[in-house]
Coordinates of C-alpha atoms in Angstrom, one line a residue:
Chain A
M1421 CA 29.3 19.5 -11.6
K1422 CA 30.4 16.0 -11.6
I1423 CA 29.2 12.5 -12.3
A1424 CA 30.1 9.4 -10.2
I1425 CA 30.3 5.9 -11.6
T1426 CA 30.4 2.8 -9.5
V1427 CA 33.3 0.5 -10.6
W1428 CA 34.1 -3.1 -10.0
N1429 CA 36.6 -5.1 -12.0
G1430 CA 36.6 -2.5 -14.8
R1431 CA 32.8 -2.7 -15.2
I1432 CA 29.9 -0.9 -13.6
A1433 CA 29.5 -2.4 -10.1
P1434 CA 26.5 -4.7 -9.9
L1435 CA 24.9 -3.1 -6.9
F1436 CA 25.2 0.5 -5.8
D1437 CA 24.2 -0.3 -2.2
V1438 CA 27.5 -2.2 -1.5
A1439 CA 29.7 -0.6 -4.2
K1440 CA 33.2 0.2 -2.8
Q1441 CA 34.7 2.3 -5.5
L1442 CA 33.5 5.2 -7.6
L1443 CA 35.1 7.3 -10.3
I1444 CA 34.4 11.0 -10.1
V1445 CA 34.2 12.4 -13.5
E1446 CA 33.9 16.0 -14.7
R1447 CA 30.5 16.3 -16.5
E1448 CA 31.4 18.3 -19.6
S1449 CA 34.9 17.1 -20.4
V1450 CA 34.2 13.5 -19.2
R1451 CA 37.6 13.5 -17.6
V1452 CA 38.2 11.2 -14.6
E1453 CA 39.2 13.5 -11.7
T1454 CA 39.5 11.2 -8.8
T1455 CA 38.2 8.1 -7.2
L1456 CA 36.0 7.8 -4.1
E1457 CA 36.2 4.8 -1.8
F1458 CA 33.3 3.7 0.3
S1459 CA 33.9 1.5 3.3
D1460 CA 31.3 1.2 6.1
E1461 CA 29.6 4.5 5.7
S1462 CA 25.8 4.7 6.3
L1463 CA 23.6 5.6 3.5
S1464 CA 23.3 9.3 4.6
Q1465 CA 27.1 9.5 5.0
K1466 CA 27.6 8.1 1.5
V1467 CA 25.2 10.7 0.1
E1468 CA 26.9 13.5 2.0
L1469 CA 30.3 12.4 0.6
L1470 CA 28.9 12.5 -2.9
V1471 CA 27.3 15.9 -2.4
R1472 CA 30.6 17.2 -0.9
N1473 CA 32.4 16.0 -4.0
G1474 CA 30.1 18.0 -6.2
V1475 CA 28.4 14.9 -7.7
T1476 CA 25.1 15.7 -9.4
T1477 CA 24.6 12.5 -11.4
I1478 CA 25.3 8.8 -10.4
I1479 CA 25.7 6.1 -13.0
C1480 CA 25.3 2.6 -11.4
G1481 CA 24.1 -0.9 -11.8
G1482 CA 21.3 -2.2 -9.6
I1483 CA 20.2 0.0 -6.7
S1484 CA 17.6 -0.6 -4.0
R1485 CA 14.7 1.9 -3.7
E1486 CA 15.8 3.4 -0.4
Y1487 CA 19.2 4.2 -1.8
E1488 CA 17.8 5.7 -4.9
E1489 CA 15.3 7.8 -3.0
E1490 CA 18.0 9.2 -0.7
L1491 CA 20.1 10.2 -3.7
L1492 CA 17.1 11.8 -5.4
N1493 CA 16.3 13.7 -2.2
A1494 CA 19.8 15.1 -2.3
N1495 CA 19.0 16.3 -5.9
I1496 CA 21.3 13.7 -7.4
E1497 CA 20.2 12.3 -10.7
V1498 CA 20.3 8.5 -10.8
I1499 CA 21.0 6.6 -14.0
S1500 CA 20.7 3.0 -12.8
Y1501 CA 20.6 -0.6 -14.1
V1502 CA 23.5 0.3 -16.4
A1503 CA 26.0 -2.5 -17.3
G1504 CA 29.2 -2.6 -19.3
D1505 CA 32.8 -1.6 -19.3
V1506 CA 33.3 1.7 -17.5
V1507 CA 35.2 3.1 -20.5
D1508 CA 32.4 2.2 -22.9
I1509 CA 29.8 3.7 -20.5
L1510 CA 31.8 6.9 -20.2
E1511 CA 32.0 7.2 -23.9
A1512 CA 28.2 6.5 -24.2
W1513 CA 27.6 9.2 -21.6
H1514 CA 29.7 11.6 -23.6
R1515 CA 27.7 10.8 -26.7
G1516 CA 24.4 11.2 -24.8
V1517 CA 23.3 7.6 -25.5
V1518 CA 23.9 5.9 -22.2
N1519 CA 20.2 5.3 -21.8
Q1520 CA 20.1 2.9 -24.7
R1521 CA 19.2 -0.7 -24.3
C1522 CA 22.6 -2.0 -25.2
Y1523 CA 24.0 -0.4 -22.0
S1524 CA 21.3 -1.9 -19.7
M1525 CA 21.4 -4.8 -17.3
P1526 CA 19.5 -7.9 -18.4
G1527 CA 15.8 -7.8 -18.0
C1528 CA 15.6 -4.0 -18.4
M1529 CA 14.3 -2.3 -21.5
R1530 CA 17.0 0.3 -21.0
P1531 CA 18.8 2.0 -18.1
R1532 CA 16.6 3.9 -15.7
V1533 CA 17.0 7.6 -15.4
R1534 CA 15.4 9.4 -12.5
C1535 CA 15.8 12.9 -11.0
R1536 CA 13.7 15.3 -9.0
G1537 CA 12.2 18.3 -10.7
R1538 CA 11.2 18.8 -14.3
G1539 CA 14.2 20.5 -15.7
G1540 CA 16.7 17.7 -15.6
R1541 CA 20.4 18.2 -16.1
G1542 CA 21.7 15.3 -18.2
R1543 CA 22.2 14.8 -21.8
G1544 CA 18.6 14.5 -22.8
L1545 CA 18.3 11.2 -21.0
H1546 CA 15.3 11.9 -18.8
G1547 CA 12.0 10.3 -18.6
R1548 CA 12.6 6.7 -19.9
G1549 CA 14.0 3.9 -18.0
C1550 CA 14.0 0.3 -17.0
F1551 CA 10.2 0.1 -17.6
D1552 CA 8.3 1.3 -20.6
N1553 CA 6.5 4.0 -18.6
D1554 CA 7.3 7.5 -17.5
I1555 CA 9.4 7.3 -14.3
K1556 CA 10.4 10.9 -13.9
D1557 CA 9.3 12.3 -10.6
Chain B
M533 CA 23.4 -41.8 -25.6
A534 CA 23.7 -42.4 -21.8
D535 CA 25.2 -38.9 -21.4
N536 CA 22.3 -37.4 -23.3
K537 CA 19.8 -39.2 -21.1
E538 CA 21.6 -38.1 -17.9
Q539 CA 21.5 -34.5 -19.2
I540 CA 17.8 -34.6 -19.9
T541 CA 17.1 -36.0 -16.4
T542 CA 19.3 -33.3 -14.8
D543 CA 17.5 -30.6 -16.8
T544 CA 14.1 -31.9 -15.8
I545 CA 15.0 -31.9 -12.1
L546 CA 16.4 -28.4 -12.3
E547 CA 13.3 -27.1 -14.0
S548 CA 11.0 -28.7 -11.5
I549 CA 12.5 -27.4 -8.2
S550 CA 11.5 -24.2 -6.5
D551 CA 15.1 -23.0 -5.8
G552 CA 16.8 -20.9 -8.3
V553 CA 19.9 -22.5 -9.9
F554 CA 22.4 -21.1 -12.3
T555 CA 25.8 -22.4 -13.5
I556 CA 28.8 -20.4 -14.6
D557 CA 32.0 -21.0 -16.4
T558 CA 35.3 -20.2 -14.9
S559 CA 35.1 -16.6 -16.0
F560 CA 31.8 -16.1 -14.1
K561 CA 29.6 -16.0 -17.2
I562 CA 26.2 -17.7 -16.9
T563 CA 25.9 -21.0 -18.7
S564 CA 22.5 -22.2 -17.5
F565 CA 19.6 -20.6 -15.6
N566 CA 16.6 -22.6 -14.4
R567 CA 12.9 -21.7 -14.4
A568 CA 12.9 -20.8 -10.7
A569 CA 15.9 -18.5 -11.2
E570 CA 13.8 -16.7 -13.9
A571 CA 10.8 -16.4 -11.6
I572 CA 12.8 -15.1 -8.6
T573 CA 15.0 -12.6 -10.5
G574 CA 12.5 -11.6 -13.1
I575 CA 15.1 -12.2 -15.9
F576 CA 14.6 -14.6 -18.8
R577 CA 17.3 -17.2 -19.3
E578 CA 18.0 -16.1 -22.9
D579 CA 18.8 -12.6 -21.4
A580 CA 20.9 -14.1 -18.7
I581 CA 23.1 -16.7 -20.4
G582 CA 26.5 -15.5 -21.4
L583 CA 26.5 -12.5 -19.0
P584 CA 28.5 -12.0 -15.8
C585 CA 26.5 -13.6 -13.0
S586 CA 26.9 -10.5 -10.8
E587 CA 25.0 -8.3 -13.4
V588 CA 22.1 -10.8 -13.4
F589 CA 22.0 -11.6 -9.7
K590 CA 22.7 -8.1 -8.3
S591 CA 23.3 -9.3 -4.8
N592 CA 24.9 -7.6 -1.9
M593 CA 27.3 -10.6 -1.8
C594 CA 28.6 -10.3 -5.5
E595 CA 31.2 -7.6 -5.0
N596 CA 32.6 -8.4 -1.6
N597 CA 31.4 -11.8 -0.4
C598 CA 30.7 -14.0 -3.4
P599 CA 30.1 -17.6 -2.5
L600 CA 31.1 -18.9 -5.9
A601 CA 34.4 -16.9 -5.8
E602 CA 35.0 -18.4 -2.4
T603 CA 34.2 -21.9 -3.6
F604 CA 36.6 -21.5 -6.6
K605 CA 39.3 -20.4 -4.2
S606 CA 38.9 -23.0 -1.5
G607 CA 37.4 -25.8 -3.4
K608 CA 34.7 -26.1 -0.7
A609 CA 31.0 -25.6 -1.1
V610 CA 29.3 -22.7 0.6
I611 CA 26.0 -23.6 2.2
N612 CA 23.1 -21.3 3.0
R613 CA 24.7 -17.8 3.0
N614 CA 22.1 -15.3 3.7
G615 CA 21.9 -12.0 1.8
Y616 CA 19.6 -10.2 -0.6
I617 CA 19.3 -9.5 -4.3
V618 CA 17.8 -6.4 -5.8
D619 CA 15.1 -6.9 -8.4
L620 CA 14.3 -4.8 -11.4
E621 CA 12.1 -2.5 -9.4
G622 CA 14.7 -1.9 -6.7
K623 CA 13.1 -4.2 -4.2
R624 CA 15.4 -6.1 -1.9
L625 CA 14.6 -9.9 -1.9
P626 CA 16.1 -11.9 1.0
V627 CA 17.8 -15.1 -0.3
S628 CA 19.8 -17.9 1.0
V629 CA 22.7 -19.0 -1.4
S630 CA 24.8 -22.1 -1.7
S631 CA 27.6 -22.8 -4.2
A632 CA 29.5 -25.7 -5.4
L633 CA 32.2 -26.6 -8.0
L634 CA 31.4 -28.2 -11.4
R635 CA 34.0 -30.7 -12.7
D636 CA 34.3 -32.7 -15.8
R637 CA 34.8 -36.5 -15.9
E638 CA 38.5 -36.0 -15.5
G639 CA 38.0 -33.9 -12.4
H640 CA 39.0 -30.6 -14.0
I641 CA 37.1 -27.6 -12.7
I642 CA 34.8 -26.3 -15.5
G643 CA 32.7 -23.9 -13.5
G644 CA 30.4 -23.5 -10.5
A645 CA 26.8 -23.9 -9.6
E646 CA 24.8 -21.5 -7.4
T647 CA 21.4 -22.3 -5.9
F648 CA 19.4 -19.6 -4.2
R649 CA 16.2 -19.8 -2.2
D650 CA 13.7 -17.0 -2.0
L651 CA 13.3 -16.2 1.7
R652 CA 10.4 -13.7 1.3
E653 CA 7.8 -16.0 2.7
I654 CA 10.0 -17.0 5.7
E655 CA 10.7 -13.3 6.4
Q656 CA 7.0 -12.5 6.2
L657 CA 6.3 -15.3 8.6
K658 CA 8.9 -14.0 11.0
Q659 CA 7.3 -10.5 10.7
L660 CA 3.9 -12.0 11.4
R661 CA 5.2 -13.8 14.5
A662 CA 6.9 -10.7 15.6
R663 CA 3.7 -8.8 15.1
E664 CA 1.7 -11.3 17.2
R665 CA 4.3 -11.1 19.9
Y666 CA 4.8 -7.3 20.0
G667 CA 1.5 -6.1 18.7
E668 CA 1.2 -3.7 15.9
M669 CA -2.0 -1.8 16.2
E670 CA -3.3 0.1 13.2
T671 CA -6.7 1.8 12.9
N672 CA -9.0 3.8 10.7
S673 CA -11.4 4.6 13.6
E674 CA -11.4 7.9 15.4
A675 CA -12.3 6.2 18.7
M676 CA -9.4 3.8 18.4
R677 CA -7.1 6.5 17.2
K678 CA -7.7 8.4 20.5
V679 CA -6.7 5.3 22.4
L680 CA -3.5 4.7 20.3
S681 CA -2.6 8.4 20.6
M682 CA -2.3 7.8 24.4
V683 CA 0.4 5.0 23.9
P684 CA 3.4 7.3 23.6
V685 CA 2.0 9.4 26.5
V686 CA 1.6 6.6 29.0
A687 CA 4.3 4.3 27.9
P688 CA 7.3 6.1 29.4
S689 CA 5.6 6.4 32.8
S690 CA 5.9 3.7 35.4
A691 CA 2.4 4.3 36.7
T692 CA 0.0 1.4 36.9
L693 CA -2.3 1.3 33.9
L694 CA -5.8 -0.1 33.5
I695 CA -7.0 -1.3 30.1
L696 CA -10.8 -1.7 29.8
G697 CA -12.7 -3.3 27.0
E698 CA -14.9 -6.2 26.0
S699 CA -13.4 -9.7 25.6
G700 CA -11.5 -10.0 22.3
T701 CA -10.9 -6.3 21.7
G702 CA -7.2 -6.6 22.0
K703 CA -6.3 -5.6 25.5
E704 CA -3.2 -7.8 25.7
V705 CA -2.1 -6.5 22.2
L706 CA -2.4 -3.0 23.5
A707 CA -0.5 -3.8 26.7
R708 CA 2.3 -5.3 24.6
T709 CA 2.3 -2.3 22.4
I710 CA 2.7 -0.1 25.5
H711 CA 5.5 -2.3 26.8
Q712 CA 7.3 -2.1 23.5
S713 CA 7.2 1.7 23.6
S714 CA 8.2 1.9 27.2
N715 CA 11.6 2.4 28.9
Q716 CA 11.6 -1.2 30.1
K717 CA 11.0 -2.6 26.6
E718 CA 14.3 -4.6 26.8
G719 CA 12.8 -6.3 29.8
P720 CA 10.3 -9.2 29.7
F721 CA 6.6 -8.9 29.1
I722 CA 4.8 -11.4 31.4
A723 CA 1.1 -12.0 31.0
V724 CA -1.1 -13.7 33.6
N725 CA -4.8 -14.4 33.2
C726 CA -6.0 -13.9 36.8
G727 CA -9.5 -15.2 36.0
A728 CA -8.2 -18.6 34.8
L729 CA -6.6 -19.7 38.1
P730 CA -8.0 -20.5 41.5
D731 CA -6.7 -18.4 44.5
T732 CA -4.0 -20.7 45.8
L733 CA -2.6 -21.3 42.4
L734 CA -2.7 -17.7 41.4
E735 CA -0.8 -16.7 44.6
S736 CA 2.0 -19.1 43.9
E737 CA 2.0 -18.2 40.2
L738 CA 2.3 -14.5 41.0
F739 CA 4.6 -14.5 44.0
G740 CA 6.4 -17.8 43.6
Y741 CA 7.3 -20.1 46.5
R742 CA 10.2 -21.4 48.5
K743 CA 11.2 -25.0 48.8
G744 CA 9.1 -26.8 51.3
A745 CA 6.3 -24.2 51.3
F746 CA 3.8 -27.0 50.6
T747 CA 3.8 -30.6 49.7
G748 CA 5.4 -31.0 46.3
A749 CA 7.4 -27.8 46.5
D750 CA 10.7 -29.5 46.2
Q751 CA 12.5 -26.4 44.9
D752 CA 12.2 -22.7 44.8
K753 CA 10.1 -21.3 42.1
P754 CA 10.1 -17.7 41.1
G755 CA 6.7 -16.0 40.6
R756 CA 5.5 -13.8 37.7
F757 CA 6.4 -10.7 39.7
A758 CA 10.0 -11.9 39.9
L759 CA 10.0 -13.0 36.2
A760 CA 8.8 -9.5 35.2
T761 CA 11.7 -7.7 36.9
G762 CA 12.8 -4.9 34.7
G763 CA 9.8 -5.4 32.4
T764 CA 6.0 -5.3 32.5
L765 CA 3.6 -7.6 34.3
F766 CA 0.2 -7.8 32.6
L767 CA -2.6 -8.9 34.9
D768 CA -5.6 -9.8 32.7
E769 CA -9.1 -10.2 34.1
I770 CA -8.2 -8.4 37.3
G771 CA -12.0 -8.0 38.0
D772 CA -12.3 -11.7 38.6
I773 CA -9.8 -12.1 41.5
S774 CA -11.0 -12.9 45.1
E775 CA -11.1 -10.4 47.9
A776 CA -8.1 -12.2 49.6
M777 CA -6.0 -11.8 46.5
Q778 CA -7.1 -8.2 46.1
I779 CA -5.6 -7.4 49.5
K780 CA -2.3 -9.1 48.6
L781 CA -2.2 -7.4 45.2
L782 CA -2.9 -4.0 46.8
R783 CA 0.1 -4.5 49.1
V784 CA 2.4 -5.1 46.2
L785 CA 1.1 -2.2 44.3
Q786 CA 1.4 0.1 47.4
E787 CA 4.7 -1.1 48.8
K788 CA 6.3 -2.7 45.7
Q789 CA 7.1 -5.7 47.9
Y790 CA 5.7 -9.2 48.3
E791 CA 6.6 -12.4 50.0
P792 CA 6.9 -15.7 48.1
L793 CA 4.9 -18.6 49.7
G794 CA 6.9 -20.1 52.5
S795 CA 9.3 -17.2 52.7
R796 CA 9.7 -14.7 55.6
K797 CA 11.7 -12.3 53.6
S798 CA 10.0 -9.7 51.4
E799 CA 11.1 -9.4 47.8
K800 CA 11.1 -6.1 45.9
S801 CA 9.4 -5.7 42.6
D802 CA 10.1 -3.0 40.0
A803 CA 7.9 -4.5 37.3
R804 CA 5.5 -2.0 35.6
I805 CA 2.0 -3.2 36.2
I806 CA -0.7 -3.1 33.5
C807 CA -4.1 -4.4 34.6
A808 CA -7.0 -5.3 32.3
T809 CA -10.6 -6.3 32.6
N810 CA -13.8 -6.7 30.6
R811 CA -15.9 -6.1 33.7
D812 CA -17.3 -2.8 35.0
L813 CA -15.0 -2.3 38.0
E814 CA -17.0 0.7 39.2
A815 CA -20.1 -1.4 39.4
L816 CA -18.2 -4.2 41.2
V817 CA -16.9 -1.6 43.7
K818 CA -20.5 -0.4 44.4
K819 CA -21.6 -4.0 44.7
G820 CA -18.8 -4.6 47.2
T821 CA -17.0 -7.4 45.4
F822 CA -14.0 -5.3 44.3
R823 CA -12.1 -3.2 46.9
Q824 CA -12.4 0.5 46.4
D825 CA -8.7 1.1 47.5
L826 CA -7.4 -1.3 44.9
Y827 CA -9.7 0.2 42.3
Y828 CA -8.3 3.6 43.0
R829 CA -4.8 2.2 43.0
I830 CA -5.1 0.6 39.5
N831 CA -7.3 3.2 38.0
I832 CA -4.7 5.9 37.8
I833 CA -4.7 5.9 34.0
A834 CA -7.4 4.0 32.2
L835 CA -7.6 3.3 28.5
T836 CA -10.8 1.9 27.0
I837 CA -10.7 -0.1 23.8
P838 CA -14.0 0.3 21.9
P839 CA -15.8 -2.9 20.8
L840 CA -15.5 -3.8 17.1
R841 CA -19.2 -2.9 16.5
E842 CA -18.3 0.7 17.4
R843 CA -15.3 0.8 15.0
K844 CA -16.5 -1.0 12.0
E845 CA -14.3 1.3 9.9
D846 CA -11.5 -1.0 11.0
I847 CA -13.1 -4.1 9.6
P848 CA -11.5 -3.9 6.1
L849 CA -8.1 -3.1 7.5
L850 CA -8.2 -5.9 10.1
A851 CA -9.8 -8.4 7.6
N852 CA -7.1 -7.9 5.1
Q853 CA -4.4 -8.2 7.8
F854 CA -5.8 -11.5 8.9
L855 CA -6.3 -12.7 5.3
G856 CA -2.6 -12.0 4.6
R857 CA -1.5 -13.8 7.8
Y858 CA -3.7 -16.9 7.3
N859 CA -2.9 -17.1 3.6
I860 CA 0.8 -17.5 4.5
L861 CA 0.2 -19.7 7.5
N862 CA -2.0 -22.1 5.5
N863 CA -0.1 -21.8 2.2
K864 CA -3.3 -20.5 0.5
G865 CA -3.7 -17.8 -2.2
V866 CA -7.0 -16.3 -1.3
K867 CA -7.0 -12.8 -2.9
G868 CA -9.9 -11.0 -1.2
F869 CA -13.5 -11.0 -0.1
S870 CA -16.6 -10.8 -2.2
P871 CA -18.6 -7.6 -1.7
A872 CA -21.4 -9.6 -0.1
V873 CA -19.0 -10.8 2.6
Y874 CA -18.2 -7.2 3.5
A875 CA -22.0 -6.5 3.7
Q876 CA -22.3 -9.3 6.3
F877 CA -19.2 -8.1 8.2
Y878 CA -20.8 -4.7 8.5
A879 CA -24.2 -6.0 9.5
Y880 CA -22.9 -8.4 12.1
E881 CA -22.5 -7.1 15.7
W882 CA -19.2 -9.0 16.5
P883 CA -19.9 -9.9 20.2
G884 CA -16.5 -11.6 20.2
N885 CA -14.8 -8.5 18.7
V886 CA -11.5 -8.6 16.9
R887 CA -10.8 -12.1 18.1
E888 CA -14.0 -13.3 16.5
L889 CA -13.2 -11.6 13.2
E890 CA -9.8 -13.2 13.2
N891 CA -11.2 -16.6 13.9
A892 CA -13.9 -16.2 11.2
I893 CA -11.2 -15.3 8.7
E894 CA -8.9 -18.1 9.6
R895 CA -11.8 -20.5 9.2
S896 CA -12.8 -19.0 5.9
V897 CA -9.3 -19.1 4.5
V898 CA -8.9 -22.8 5.5
L899 CA -12.3 -23.7 3.9
S900 CA -12.1 -21.5 0.8
Q901 CA -11.9 -23.4 -2.4
S902 CA -11.6 -20.4 -4.7
D903 CA -9.4 -17.2 -4.8
E904 CA -12.1 -15.2 -3.0
I905 CA -13.9 -15.6 0.3
T906 CA -17.6 -15.9 -0.3
I907 CA -20.6 -16.0 2.1
N908 CA -20.5 -19.8 2.0
D909 CA -17.1 -19.8 3.6
L910 CA -18.2 -17.7 6.6
P911 CA -19.4 -19.1 10.0
Q912 CA -23.1 -19.6 10.0
E913 CA -23.9 -16.9 12.6
I914 CA -22.2 -14.3 10.4
A915 CA -23.5 -15.6 7.1
Q916 CA -27.0 -15.6 8.3
V917 CA -27.3 -12.2 9.8
A918 CA -29.6 -10.1 7.6
P919 CA -28.0 -6.9 6.4
S920 CA -30.5 -4.4 7.9
I921 CA -31.9 -1.3 6.5
E922 CA -29.5 1.5 6.7
T923 CA -28.9 2.7 10.3
P924 CA -27.1 5.9 11.2
T925 CA -23.9 3.8 11.8
Q926 CA -24.2 2.2 8.4
I927 CA -24.6 5.5 6.7
N928 CA -21.3 6.6 8.3
L929 CA -19.8 3.4 6.9
I930 CA -20.6 4.2 3.2
E931 CA -17.2 5.8 2.9
E932 CA -15.6 2.7 4.4
A933 CA -17.5 0.5 2.0
K934 CA -16.3 2.6 -0.9
R935 CA -12.7 2.3 0.4
A936 CA -13.1 -1.5 0.7
T937 CA -14.4 -1.8 -2.9
E938 CA -11.6 0.5 -4.2
R939 CA -9.1 -1.5 -2.3
D940 CA -10.4 -4.8 -3.6
F941 CA -10.4 -3.4 -7.2
I942 CA -6.8 -2.3 -6.9
V943 CA -5.6 -5.6 -5.3
R944 CA -7.2 -7.6 -8.1
S945 CA -5.6 -5.5 -10.8
L946 CA -2.2 -5.8 -9.0
L947 CA -2.5 -9.6 -8.8
R948 CA -3.7 -9.8 -12.5
N949 CA -0.5 -7.9 -13.4
N950 CA 1.8 -10.0 -11.4
K951 CA 2.2 -7.3 -8.7
R952 CA 3.7 -4.9 -11.3
V953 CA 2.5 -1.5 -10.2
A954 CA 3.2 0.2 -13.5
A955 CA 1.2 -2.4 -15.4
A956 CA -1.7 -2.2 -12.9
A957 CA -1.7 1.6 -13.1
N958 CA -1.9 1.3 -16.9
E959 CA -4.8 -1.1 -16.6
L960 CA -6.6 1.2 -14.1
G961 CA -6.0 4.2 -16.2
I962 CA -4.1 6.2 -13.6
H963 CA -0.5 7.3 -13.2
R964 CA 1.9 5.0 -11.3
S965 CA 2.6 7.6 -8.6
S966 CA -1.2 8.0 -8.1
L967 CA -1.5 4.2 -7.7
Y968 CA 1.4 4.2 -5.2
R969 CA -0.4 7.0 -3.2
K970 CA -3.7 5.0 -3.3
M971 CA -1.9 1.9 -2.2
E972 CA -0.5 3.8 0.8
Q973 CA -3.8 5.3 1.7
L974 CA -5.6 1.9 1.4
K975 CA -2.7 0.1 3.2
I976 CA -2.1 -2.3 0.4
N977 CA 1.2 -4.1 1.0
L978 CA 2.5 -5.8 -2.2
E979 CA 4.6 -8.2 -0.1
L980 CA 1.5 -9.6 1.6
L981 CA -0.6 -10.0 -1.6

């Protein structure tokens, strides 16, 4: 199981919809395994690529609803509205604190964490997000 | 001192304009963020200042097509580049962006300025125009649902269609909807009101004429049949044409050929014909004023649109569609209708059908002085009709009235909470997902509120 992080200039890319580069990271060891490049793929092709690469969690900046829904439908957990240096975010992920306000984009109370199903699979990050209400599906 | 004054003037101007403006330093960190930028992005300036502009703006242009980066590189301003930003709820907002360099008094580049315009209203207007043009029919009524369920069945066929219905029921809208779902949708949709033209004019309008066909015909003019080639020809008020025209029309329908006025050569027509009338064609045939052979020729498939009085379930749906449309077109912010207005709408018989409802709402929106349409804003004939004692039709409408009230309640809550669904759900005491479901059921479109 892997996580994917959108990257641009060493920071989390501002918008998942048009992000070109992702780091594929092993979930437990938090070791960067490879990078994934997006070019002109459609939304469903992007999701298929992520699934094929064993990605079960995405960490990204802004994301539009349709993209988020498509990822959730593919059972990919989405941690969005995250901002910061990729290294810092990976470290925060490792410590299980990536959902804290200091890692969020401006205007958000904290990064948004969404996944389908009740169990969740992250590091105790579920249920709180950009807004101060329950956003778990 | 003079510099200070200049700065105050600039700040005042920036705060008063409706376009979002932010400035950045040479490392793309935000140095100022005006009031409109706060309103469009939903981010306070104190949260934005000092951060990379891409993380505040979250646009599809930031990573690959940044106007400011381009301006820094070329030294030239970028004007009106269209794209979108994604807000904090994941909604895409269309924007038009321009960028320019900022220099100090010595001419050194100290940063850049980006202005962005919220294009939502313009996009909505485009959609509304498109809707008017192409027709987008929605319904809550069983009778109307039956008619609409026929659209995908009849659209792909090239058979002549007949649409029946009282004046103002939306026959042309239905014809456009059929055209848009048909195989010839890429072709033109040409509408002709046959009842509005005298015979000679109608003939030249439909079939066209050749140069010299009559005095004043100084050049060839194609008729509507020719213009509709590869598309659909909609002949409205077909019941009103003369017997001579009926014969000519029958020939085109039978042989798919016609002769323009003054021409000896037949022209072929492949346009799909949709006829419509508000008259009882069968009765006209019995009376002898409408040819039986033409009647059979056009009555291959007939769709009858029920009058509005027989589908009052659609009144809240249509009323809110029209309210949204005329709010935008008249730059008004009317949020809904008072319950008494709905009572009048249900009691009124709507002889002019949907068109009359649309006109009544347009008038009410224009006249309304408050955020709600009241009985005083309605046309006299609708305002004065006495809501009668419950009739069987009205009993059936109780559910609809309940829906309308519920809708109104939710819309008000959403507007009170600045269209934030989570906050409205909290106020209404329901879960956000339940509110989304309700909004979908009640056809509440946040964009149009």
